[in-house]
Coordinates of C-alpha atoms and ligand atoms in Angstrom, one line a residue:
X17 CA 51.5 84.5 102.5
X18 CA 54.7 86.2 103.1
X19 CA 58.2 84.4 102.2
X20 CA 60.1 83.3 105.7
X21 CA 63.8 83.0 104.8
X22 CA 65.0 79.4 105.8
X23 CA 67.7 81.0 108.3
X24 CA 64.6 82.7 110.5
X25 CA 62.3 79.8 110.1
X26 CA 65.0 77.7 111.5
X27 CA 64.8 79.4 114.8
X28 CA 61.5 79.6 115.0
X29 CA 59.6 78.3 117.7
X30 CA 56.5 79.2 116.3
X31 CA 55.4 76.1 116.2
X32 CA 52.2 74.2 114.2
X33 CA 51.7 77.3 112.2
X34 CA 51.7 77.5 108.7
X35 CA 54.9 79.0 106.9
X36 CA 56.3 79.8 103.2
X37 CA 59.5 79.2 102.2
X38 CA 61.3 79.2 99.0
X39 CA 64.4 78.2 98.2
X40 CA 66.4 75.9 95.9
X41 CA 66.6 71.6 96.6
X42 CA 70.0 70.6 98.0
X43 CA 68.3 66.4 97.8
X44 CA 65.4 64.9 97.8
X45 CA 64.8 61.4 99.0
X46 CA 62.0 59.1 99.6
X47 CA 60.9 56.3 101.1
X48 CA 57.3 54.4 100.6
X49 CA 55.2 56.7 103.0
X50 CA 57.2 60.2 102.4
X51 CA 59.8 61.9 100.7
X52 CA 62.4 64.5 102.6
X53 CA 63.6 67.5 100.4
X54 CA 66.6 69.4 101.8
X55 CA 65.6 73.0 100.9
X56 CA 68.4 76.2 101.1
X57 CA 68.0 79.7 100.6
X58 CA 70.7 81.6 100.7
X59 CA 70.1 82.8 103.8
X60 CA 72.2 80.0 106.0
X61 CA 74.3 77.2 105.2
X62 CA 71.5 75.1 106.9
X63 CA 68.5 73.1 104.8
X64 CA 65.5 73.3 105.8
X65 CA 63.9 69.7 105.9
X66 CA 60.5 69.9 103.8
X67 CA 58.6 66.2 104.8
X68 CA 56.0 65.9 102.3
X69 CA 53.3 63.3 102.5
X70 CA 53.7 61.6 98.7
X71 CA 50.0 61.3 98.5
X72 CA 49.3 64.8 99.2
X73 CA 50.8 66.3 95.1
X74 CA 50.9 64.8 92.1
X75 CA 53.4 61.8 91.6
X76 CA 55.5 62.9 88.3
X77 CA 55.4 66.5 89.9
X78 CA 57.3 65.3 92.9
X79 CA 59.2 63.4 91.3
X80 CA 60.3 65.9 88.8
X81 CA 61.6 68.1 92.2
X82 CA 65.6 66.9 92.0
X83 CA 68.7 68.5 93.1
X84 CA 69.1 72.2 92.4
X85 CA 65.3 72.9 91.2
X86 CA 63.5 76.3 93.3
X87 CA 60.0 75.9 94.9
X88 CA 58.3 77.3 97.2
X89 CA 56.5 75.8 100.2
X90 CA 53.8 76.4 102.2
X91 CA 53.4 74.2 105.3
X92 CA 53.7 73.9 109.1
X93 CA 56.7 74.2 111.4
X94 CA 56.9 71.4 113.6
X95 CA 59.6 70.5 115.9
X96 CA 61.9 67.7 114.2
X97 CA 61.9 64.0 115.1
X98 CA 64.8 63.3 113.1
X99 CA 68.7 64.0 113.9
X100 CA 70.4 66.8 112.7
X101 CA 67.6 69.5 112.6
X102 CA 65.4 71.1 115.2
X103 CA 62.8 71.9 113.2
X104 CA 61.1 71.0 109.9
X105 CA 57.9 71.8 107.3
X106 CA 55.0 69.3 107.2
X107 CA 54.1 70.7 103.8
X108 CA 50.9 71.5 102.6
X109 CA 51.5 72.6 98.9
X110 CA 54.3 73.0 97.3
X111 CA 54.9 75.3 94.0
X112 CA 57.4 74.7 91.4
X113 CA 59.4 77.4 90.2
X114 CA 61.7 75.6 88.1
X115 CA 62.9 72.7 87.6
X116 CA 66.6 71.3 87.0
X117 CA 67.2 68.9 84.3
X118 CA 70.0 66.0 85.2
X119 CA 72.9 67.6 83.4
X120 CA 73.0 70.2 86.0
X121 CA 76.3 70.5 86.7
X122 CA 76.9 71.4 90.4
X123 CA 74.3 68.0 90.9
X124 CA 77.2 65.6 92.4
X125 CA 78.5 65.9 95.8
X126 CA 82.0 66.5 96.1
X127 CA 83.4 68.2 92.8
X128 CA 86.7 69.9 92.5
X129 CA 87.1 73.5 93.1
X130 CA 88.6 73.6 89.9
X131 CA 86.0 71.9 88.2
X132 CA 83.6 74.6 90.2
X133 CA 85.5 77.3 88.7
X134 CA 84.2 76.8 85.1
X135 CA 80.8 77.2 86.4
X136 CA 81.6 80.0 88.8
X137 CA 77.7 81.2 88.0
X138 CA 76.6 78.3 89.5
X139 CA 79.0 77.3 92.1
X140 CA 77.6 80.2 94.1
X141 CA 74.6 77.9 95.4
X142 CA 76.8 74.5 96.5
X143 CA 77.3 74.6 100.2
X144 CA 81.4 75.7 100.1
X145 CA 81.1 78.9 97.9
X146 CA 77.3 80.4 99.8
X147 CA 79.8 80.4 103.6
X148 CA 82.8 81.6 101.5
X149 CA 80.5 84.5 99.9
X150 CA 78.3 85.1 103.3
X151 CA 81.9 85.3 105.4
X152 CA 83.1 88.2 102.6
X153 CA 79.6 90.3 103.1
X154 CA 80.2 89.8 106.4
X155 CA 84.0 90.8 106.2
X156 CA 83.4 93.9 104.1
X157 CA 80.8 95.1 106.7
X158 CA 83.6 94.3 110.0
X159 CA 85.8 96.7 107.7
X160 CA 83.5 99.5 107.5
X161 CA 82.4 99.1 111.2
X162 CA 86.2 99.1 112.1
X163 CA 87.2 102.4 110.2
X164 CA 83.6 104.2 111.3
X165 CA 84.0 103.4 115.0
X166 CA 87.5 104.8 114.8
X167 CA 86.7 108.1 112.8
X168 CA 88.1 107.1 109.1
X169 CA 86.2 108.7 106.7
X170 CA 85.6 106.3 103.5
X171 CA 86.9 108.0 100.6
X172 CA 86.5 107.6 96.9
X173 CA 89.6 107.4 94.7
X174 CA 89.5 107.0 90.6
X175 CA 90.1 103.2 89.4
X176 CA 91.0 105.7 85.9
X177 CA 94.2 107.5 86.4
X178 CA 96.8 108.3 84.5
X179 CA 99.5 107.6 87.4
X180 CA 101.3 104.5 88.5
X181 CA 100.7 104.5 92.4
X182 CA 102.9 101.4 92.7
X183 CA 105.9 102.6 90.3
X184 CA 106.1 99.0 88.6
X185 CA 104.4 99.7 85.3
X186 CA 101.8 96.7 85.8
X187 CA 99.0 98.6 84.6
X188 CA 96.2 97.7 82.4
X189 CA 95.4 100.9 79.5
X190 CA 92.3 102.1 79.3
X191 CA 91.6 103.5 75.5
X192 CA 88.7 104.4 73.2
X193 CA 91.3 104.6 70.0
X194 CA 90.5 102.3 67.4
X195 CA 93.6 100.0 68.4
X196 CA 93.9 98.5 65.0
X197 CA 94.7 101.8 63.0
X198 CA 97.3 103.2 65.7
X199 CA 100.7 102.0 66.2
X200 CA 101.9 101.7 62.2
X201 CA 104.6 104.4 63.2
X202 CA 105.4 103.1 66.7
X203 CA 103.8 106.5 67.7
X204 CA 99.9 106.3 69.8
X205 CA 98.0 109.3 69.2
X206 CA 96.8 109.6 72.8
X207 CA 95.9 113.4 72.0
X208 CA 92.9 112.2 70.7
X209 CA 92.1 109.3 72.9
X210 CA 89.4 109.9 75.2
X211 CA 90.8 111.6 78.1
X212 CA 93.6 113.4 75.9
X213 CA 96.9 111.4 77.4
X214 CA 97.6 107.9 78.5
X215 CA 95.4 106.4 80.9
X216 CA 95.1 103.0 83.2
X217 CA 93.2 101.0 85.6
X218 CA 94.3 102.2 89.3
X219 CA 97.2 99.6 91.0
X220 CA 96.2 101.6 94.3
X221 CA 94.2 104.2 95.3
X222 CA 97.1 105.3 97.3
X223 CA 98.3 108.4 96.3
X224 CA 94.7 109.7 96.3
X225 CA 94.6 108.4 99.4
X226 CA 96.9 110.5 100.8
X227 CA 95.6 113.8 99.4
X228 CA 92.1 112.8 101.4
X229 CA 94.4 112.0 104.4
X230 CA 96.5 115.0 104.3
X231 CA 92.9 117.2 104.8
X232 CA 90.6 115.0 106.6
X233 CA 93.1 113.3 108.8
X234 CA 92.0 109.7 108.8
X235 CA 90.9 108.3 105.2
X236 CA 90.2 104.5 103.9
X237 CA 89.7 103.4 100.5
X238 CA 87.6 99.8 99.3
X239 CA 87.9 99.2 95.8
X240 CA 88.7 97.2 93.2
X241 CA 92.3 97.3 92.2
X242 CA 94.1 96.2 88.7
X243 CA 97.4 94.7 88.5
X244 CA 98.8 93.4 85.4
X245 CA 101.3 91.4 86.8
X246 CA 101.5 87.7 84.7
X247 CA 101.6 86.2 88.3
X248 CA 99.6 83.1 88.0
X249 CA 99.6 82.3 92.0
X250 CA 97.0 80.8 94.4
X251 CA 97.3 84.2 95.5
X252 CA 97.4 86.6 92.7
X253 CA 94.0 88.5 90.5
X254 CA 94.4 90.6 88.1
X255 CA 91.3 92.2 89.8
X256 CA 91.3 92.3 93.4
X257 CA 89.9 94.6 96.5
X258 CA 91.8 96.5 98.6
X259 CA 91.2 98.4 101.4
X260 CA 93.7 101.1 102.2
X261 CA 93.8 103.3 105.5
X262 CA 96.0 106.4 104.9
X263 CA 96.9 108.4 108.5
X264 CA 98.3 111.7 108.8
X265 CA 100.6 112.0 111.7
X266 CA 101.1 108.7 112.0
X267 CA 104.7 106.9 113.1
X268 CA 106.0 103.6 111.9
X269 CA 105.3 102.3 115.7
X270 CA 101.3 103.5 115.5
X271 CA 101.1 102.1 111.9
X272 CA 101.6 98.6 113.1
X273 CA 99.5 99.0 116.0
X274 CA 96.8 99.9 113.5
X275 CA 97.3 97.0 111.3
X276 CA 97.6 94.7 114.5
X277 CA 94.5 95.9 116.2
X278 CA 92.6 96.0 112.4
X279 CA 93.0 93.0 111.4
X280 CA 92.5 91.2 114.9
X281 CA 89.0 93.2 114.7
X282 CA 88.4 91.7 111.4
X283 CA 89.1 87.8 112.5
X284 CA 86.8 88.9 115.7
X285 CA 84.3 89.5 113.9
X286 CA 84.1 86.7 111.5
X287 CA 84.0 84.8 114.4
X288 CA 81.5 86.1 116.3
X289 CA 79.2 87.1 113.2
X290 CA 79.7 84.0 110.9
X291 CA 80.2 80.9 113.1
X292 CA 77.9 78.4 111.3
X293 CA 79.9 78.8 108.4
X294 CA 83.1 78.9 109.6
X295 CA 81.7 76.0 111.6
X296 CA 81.3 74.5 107.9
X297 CA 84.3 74.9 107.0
X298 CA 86.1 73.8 109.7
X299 CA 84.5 70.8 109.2
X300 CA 84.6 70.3 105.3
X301 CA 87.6 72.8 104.6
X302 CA 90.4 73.3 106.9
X303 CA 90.7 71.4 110.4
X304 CA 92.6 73.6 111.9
X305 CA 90.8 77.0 110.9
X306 CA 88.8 78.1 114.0
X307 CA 91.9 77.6 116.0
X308 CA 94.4 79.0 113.6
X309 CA 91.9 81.8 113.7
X310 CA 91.3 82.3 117.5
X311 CA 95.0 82.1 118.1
X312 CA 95.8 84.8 115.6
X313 CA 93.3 87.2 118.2
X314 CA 95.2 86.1 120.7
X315 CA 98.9 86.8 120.1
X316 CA 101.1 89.5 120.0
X317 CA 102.6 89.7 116.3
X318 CA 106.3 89.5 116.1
X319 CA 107.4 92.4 115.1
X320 CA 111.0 92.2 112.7
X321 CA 113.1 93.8 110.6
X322 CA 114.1 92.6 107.9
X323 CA 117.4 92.3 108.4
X324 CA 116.5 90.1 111.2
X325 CA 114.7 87.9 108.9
X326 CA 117.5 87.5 106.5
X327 CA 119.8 86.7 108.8
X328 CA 117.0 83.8 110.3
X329 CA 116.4 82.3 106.6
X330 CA 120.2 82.4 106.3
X331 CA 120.7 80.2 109.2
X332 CA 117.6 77.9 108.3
X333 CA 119.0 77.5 104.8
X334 CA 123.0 76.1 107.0
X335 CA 120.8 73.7 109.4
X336 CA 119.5 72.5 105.5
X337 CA 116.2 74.1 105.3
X338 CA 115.2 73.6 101.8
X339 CA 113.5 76.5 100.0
X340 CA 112.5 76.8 96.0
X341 CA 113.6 80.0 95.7
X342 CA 117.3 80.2 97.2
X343 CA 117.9 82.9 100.0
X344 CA 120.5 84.8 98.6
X345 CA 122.3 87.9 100.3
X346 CA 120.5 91.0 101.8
X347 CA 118.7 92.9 99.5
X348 CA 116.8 90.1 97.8
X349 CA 113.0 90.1 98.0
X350 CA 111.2 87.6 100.0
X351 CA 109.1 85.0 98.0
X352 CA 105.9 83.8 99.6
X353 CA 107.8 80.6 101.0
X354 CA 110.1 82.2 102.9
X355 CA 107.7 84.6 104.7
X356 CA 105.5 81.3 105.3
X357 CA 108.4 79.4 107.0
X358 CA 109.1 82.3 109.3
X359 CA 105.6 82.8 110.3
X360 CA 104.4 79.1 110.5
X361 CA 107.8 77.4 111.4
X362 CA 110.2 79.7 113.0
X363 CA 107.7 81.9 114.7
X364 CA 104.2 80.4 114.6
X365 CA 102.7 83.7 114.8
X366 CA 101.5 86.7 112.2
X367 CA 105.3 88.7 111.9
X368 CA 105.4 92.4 110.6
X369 CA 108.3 92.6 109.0
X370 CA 109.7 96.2 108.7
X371 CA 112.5 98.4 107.2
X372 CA 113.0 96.7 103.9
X373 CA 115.9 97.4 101.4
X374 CA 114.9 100.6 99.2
X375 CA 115.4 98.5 96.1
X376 CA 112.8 95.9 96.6
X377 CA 110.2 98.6 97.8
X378 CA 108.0 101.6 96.0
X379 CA 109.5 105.0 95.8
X380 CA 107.0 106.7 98.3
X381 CA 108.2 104.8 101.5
X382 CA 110.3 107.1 104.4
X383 CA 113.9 106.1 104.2
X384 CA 115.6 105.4 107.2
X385 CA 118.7 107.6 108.0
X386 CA 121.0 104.4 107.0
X387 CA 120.1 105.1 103.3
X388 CA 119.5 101.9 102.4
X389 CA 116.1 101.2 104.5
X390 CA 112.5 102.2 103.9
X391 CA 110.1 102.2 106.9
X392 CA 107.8 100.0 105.1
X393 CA 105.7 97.8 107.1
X394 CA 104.3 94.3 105.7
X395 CA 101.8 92.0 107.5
X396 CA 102.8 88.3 107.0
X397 CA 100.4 85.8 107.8
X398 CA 100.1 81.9 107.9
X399 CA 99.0 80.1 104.8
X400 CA 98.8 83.3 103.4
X401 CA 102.3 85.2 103.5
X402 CA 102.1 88.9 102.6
X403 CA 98.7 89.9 103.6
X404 CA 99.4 93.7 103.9
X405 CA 101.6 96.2 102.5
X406 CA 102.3 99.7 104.7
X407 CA 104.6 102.1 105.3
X408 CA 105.4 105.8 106.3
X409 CA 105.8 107.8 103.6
X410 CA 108.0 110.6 102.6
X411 CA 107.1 113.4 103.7
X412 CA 110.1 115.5 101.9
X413 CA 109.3 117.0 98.6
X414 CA 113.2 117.1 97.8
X415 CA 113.9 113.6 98.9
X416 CA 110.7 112.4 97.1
X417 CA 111.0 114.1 94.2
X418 CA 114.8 113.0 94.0
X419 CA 113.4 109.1 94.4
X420 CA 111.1 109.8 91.7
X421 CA 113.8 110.7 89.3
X422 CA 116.4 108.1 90.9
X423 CA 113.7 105.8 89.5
X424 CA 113.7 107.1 85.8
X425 CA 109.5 108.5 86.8
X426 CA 108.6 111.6 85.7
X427 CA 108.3 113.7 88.8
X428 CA 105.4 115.9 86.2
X429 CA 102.8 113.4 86.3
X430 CA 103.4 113.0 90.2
X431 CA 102.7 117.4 90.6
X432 CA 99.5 116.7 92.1
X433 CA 100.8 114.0 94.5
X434 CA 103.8 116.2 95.0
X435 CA 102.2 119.4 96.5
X436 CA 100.9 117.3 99.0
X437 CA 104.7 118.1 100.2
X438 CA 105.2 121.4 99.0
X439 CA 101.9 122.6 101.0
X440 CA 102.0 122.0 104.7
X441 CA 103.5 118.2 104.5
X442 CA 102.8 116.1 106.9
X443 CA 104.1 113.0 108.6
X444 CA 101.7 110.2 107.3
X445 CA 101.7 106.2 107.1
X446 CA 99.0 103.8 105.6
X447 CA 98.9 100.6 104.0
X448 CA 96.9 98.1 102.4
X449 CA 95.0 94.9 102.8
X450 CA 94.6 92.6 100.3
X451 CA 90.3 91.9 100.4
X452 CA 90.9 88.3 99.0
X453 CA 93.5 87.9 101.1
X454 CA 91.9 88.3 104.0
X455 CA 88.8 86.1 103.3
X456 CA 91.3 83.6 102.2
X457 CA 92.7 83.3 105.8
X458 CA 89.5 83.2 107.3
X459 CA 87.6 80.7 105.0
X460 CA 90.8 78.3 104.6
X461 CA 90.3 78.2 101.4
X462 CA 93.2 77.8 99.2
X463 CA 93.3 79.6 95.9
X464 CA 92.5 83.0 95.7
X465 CA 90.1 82.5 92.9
X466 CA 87.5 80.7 95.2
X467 CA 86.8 83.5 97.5
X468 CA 86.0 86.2 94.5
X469 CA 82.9 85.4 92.7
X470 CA 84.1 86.2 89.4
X471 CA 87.9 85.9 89.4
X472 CA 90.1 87.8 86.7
X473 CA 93.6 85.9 86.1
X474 CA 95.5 85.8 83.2
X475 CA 93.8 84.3 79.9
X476 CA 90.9 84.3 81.9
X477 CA 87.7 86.2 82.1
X478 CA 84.3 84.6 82.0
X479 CA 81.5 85.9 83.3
Ligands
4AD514 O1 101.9 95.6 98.8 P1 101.0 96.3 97.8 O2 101.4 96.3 96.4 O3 100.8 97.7 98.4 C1 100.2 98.8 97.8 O4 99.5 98.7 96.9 C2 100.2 100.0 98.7 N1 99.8 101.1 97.8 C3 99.3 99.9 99.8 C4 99.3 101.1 100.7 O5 100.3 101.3 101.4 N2 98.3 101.9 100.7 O6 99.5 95.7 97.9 C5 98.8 95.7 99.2 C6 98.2 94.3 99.4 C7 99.2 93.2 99.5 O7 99.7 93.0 100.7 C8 98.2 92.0 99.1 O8 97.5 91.6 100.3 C9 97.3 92.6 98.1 O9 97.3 94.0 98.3 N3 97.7 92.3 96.7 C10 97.0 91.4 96.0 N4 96.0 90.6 96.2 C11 95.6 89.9 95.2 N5 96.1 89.8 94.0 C12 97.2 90.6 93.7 N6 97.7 90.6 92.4 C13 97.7 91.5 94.7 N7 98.7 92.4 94.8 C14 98.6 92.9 96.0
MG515 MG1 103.5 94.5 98.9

């Protein structure tokens, strides 16, 4: 017979017809006339309810069926008598695939996520980390939709490069030399290493990016990005995906409206495509999180300079708002906190904060005619702070290749980025969205390395 998956079955109202379904036991329980066995798939955060008639199998091999063991089951769908489902098996026969002995150790209810994260091959099949996994298919997929429907084409950038996109030298080397016979003389022979010069993991497909944008118009990237950065945050990877739009003839006004309209289409669609689960997790999770995440579709995002905010942290801090990190003067970068309290206290909306000082931002952003302003534009979102980071860029070969050296870069291994500015420039904007990010907002989970499968942080990387 062919396999039903539990989340069509549990539709079904075929009913008093025989059915196979396989899947792996959530609990089993009995009483004196029949045992209940909770039975998920994958396919649905819903169980299946298996009621098998104790007389009908052999007692040990029953028995023997605990928490986290995969069978299959052949049986009839009937409608439920019990609470809580609408349907259930009557089974007939059920196979064991294989069983789980008692030290299985996703068994008891209610474990830590930090616990769950030194078993992050099993955690995948507890209740929590199947919605958080089926939310980010289902997030990747609202991405792609997004960009098709609005003719993006998806373009491929290297994750090996020899270029820092960012400019902050957080890069991880990528090397075949025989690390322990280089470096006696202070001097690395990258002549002879693989690709003949220095090379890294990508920090951005950016600057790639902007070539595909600067010929086909309308580009996005979806990747796996590399940071370096000893930044051990609920909200930092070493190894993360981003997805980064790059637009030619785009303004600072248009960027935002992109972003806005983006990431709305994004929360829409988790809504409408994955409500059991959020359902789940509003229940078990985060209280709040279907409403947080209806009223972000709903509002208008503030839009701010920052200036502006500056000057709003400033007067928080005099009517003795406490922060960790002190609000200085203008110039200073914005830590998480402080972009938290103006989008969950001051505002209570999503704020794009825009026009930063040039220190604090990377040398590719348009400056403003001030001189001390970049038209970058940066998402910031409740629980989450910075969940994107745009801006227009430069479109001056002169002024960016006097950033460049401003910067102490080497304008030579930006020539290829360069001519993108020497041949026909264009006005462009893009920016990028932290993947991880965005499933933490819409899961309500809290630490970034619950919504990766296999997260990369410092001093760690299992799996
Ligand atoms: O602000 P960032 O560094 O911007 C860029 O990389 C630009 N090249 C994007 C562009 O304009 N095309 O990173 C963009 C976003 C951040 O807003 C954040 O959401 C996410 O990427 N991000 C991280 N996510 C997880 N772990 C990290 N270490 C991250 N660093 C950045
Ligand atoms: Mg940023």
């Amino acid at each position: 017979m062919k396999r039903t998956k539990i989340v069509d079955a549990l539709k079904s109202v075929d009913f008093n017809h025989d059915i196979l379904v396989k899947g792996w036991v959530r609990s089993h329980r009995n009483s004196k006339a029949v045992d209940f066995i909770a039975l998920n798939d994958g396919s649905t955060i819903n169980n299946i309810q298996i009621v098998v008639d104790p007389t009908s199998m052999d007692a040990e091999a029953l028995k023997s069926i605990t928490t986290g063991a995969c069978i299959g089951v052949t049986g009839t769908l009937v409608q439920s008598q019990g609470a809580g489902q609408s349907v259930e098996i009557q089974s007939k026969a059920i196979e064991i695939y294989g069983l789980c002995p008692s030290d299985y150790p996703m068994q008891k209810k209610g474990q830590s996520f930090e616990y769950m994260r030194k078993y992050a091959h099993l955690r995948l099949r507890t209740n929590t980390f199947g919605a958080v996994f089926r939310i980010r298919h289902n997030m990747a997929i609202a991405i792609h939709q997004y960009f098709h429907e609005h003719g993006y084409y998806y373009f491929h950038t290297p994750l090996i490069t020899a270029s820092d996109a960012e400019g902050a030298g957080e890069m991880f080397q990528v090397t075949t030399l025989d690390l322990s016979r280089t470096g006696k003389t202070g001097e690395v022979p990258y002549e002879k290493d693989f690709f003949g010069k220095k090379t890294s993991l990508t920090v951005s497909g950016q600057l790639e990016g902007e070539l595909g944008a600067t010929a086909l118009g309308g580009i996005y990237t979806f990747g796996p990005t590399f940071r370096a950065e000893n930044s051990n945050t609920p909200r930092h990877l070493a190894e993360f995906w981003m997805i980064e739009p790059e637009v030619a003839f785009l303004d600072k006004d248009e960027l935002m409206d992109l972003e806005e309209d983006f990431i709305k289409f994004c929360v829409r669609w988790a809504l409408e495509h994955c409500k059991d689960d959020l359902e789940f997790l509003n229940k078990m999770i985060d209280k709040n999180l279907l409403e947080t995440l209806q009223s972000v579709i709903k509002e208008d995002f503030v839009r701010l300079t920052y200036t502006e905010g500056i000057e709003i942290l400033q007067a928080a801090v005099k009517n003795g708002k406490k922060f960790e990190f002190p609000v200085t003067e203008w110039g200073m970068d914005l830590s998480s906190e402080h972009e938290r309290y103006l989008v969950e206290e001051h505002f209570k909306r999503p704020v794009i904060m825009t026009d930063y000082p040039s220190e604090i931002k990377a040398f590719y952003m348009k400056r403003n005619a001030d001189g001390k302003t970049m038209q970058g534009t940066d998402v910031l979102f409740p629980r989450i702070g910075e969940i994107i980071g745009g801006s227009v860029r430069e479109e001056s070969y002169e002024k960016l290749v006097a950033e460049i050296k401003a910067r102490g870069m080497a304008p030579e291994s930006y020539s290829w980025y360069l001519d993108t500015r020497k041949y026909g420039s264009c006005p462009h904007a893009g920016f990028g969205l932290g993947f991880e990010r965005l499933i933490l907002f819409v899961t309500g989970m809290q630490n970034i390395r619950d919504v990766i499968p296999f997260p990369r942080t410092p001093k760690s990387a299992e799996f």
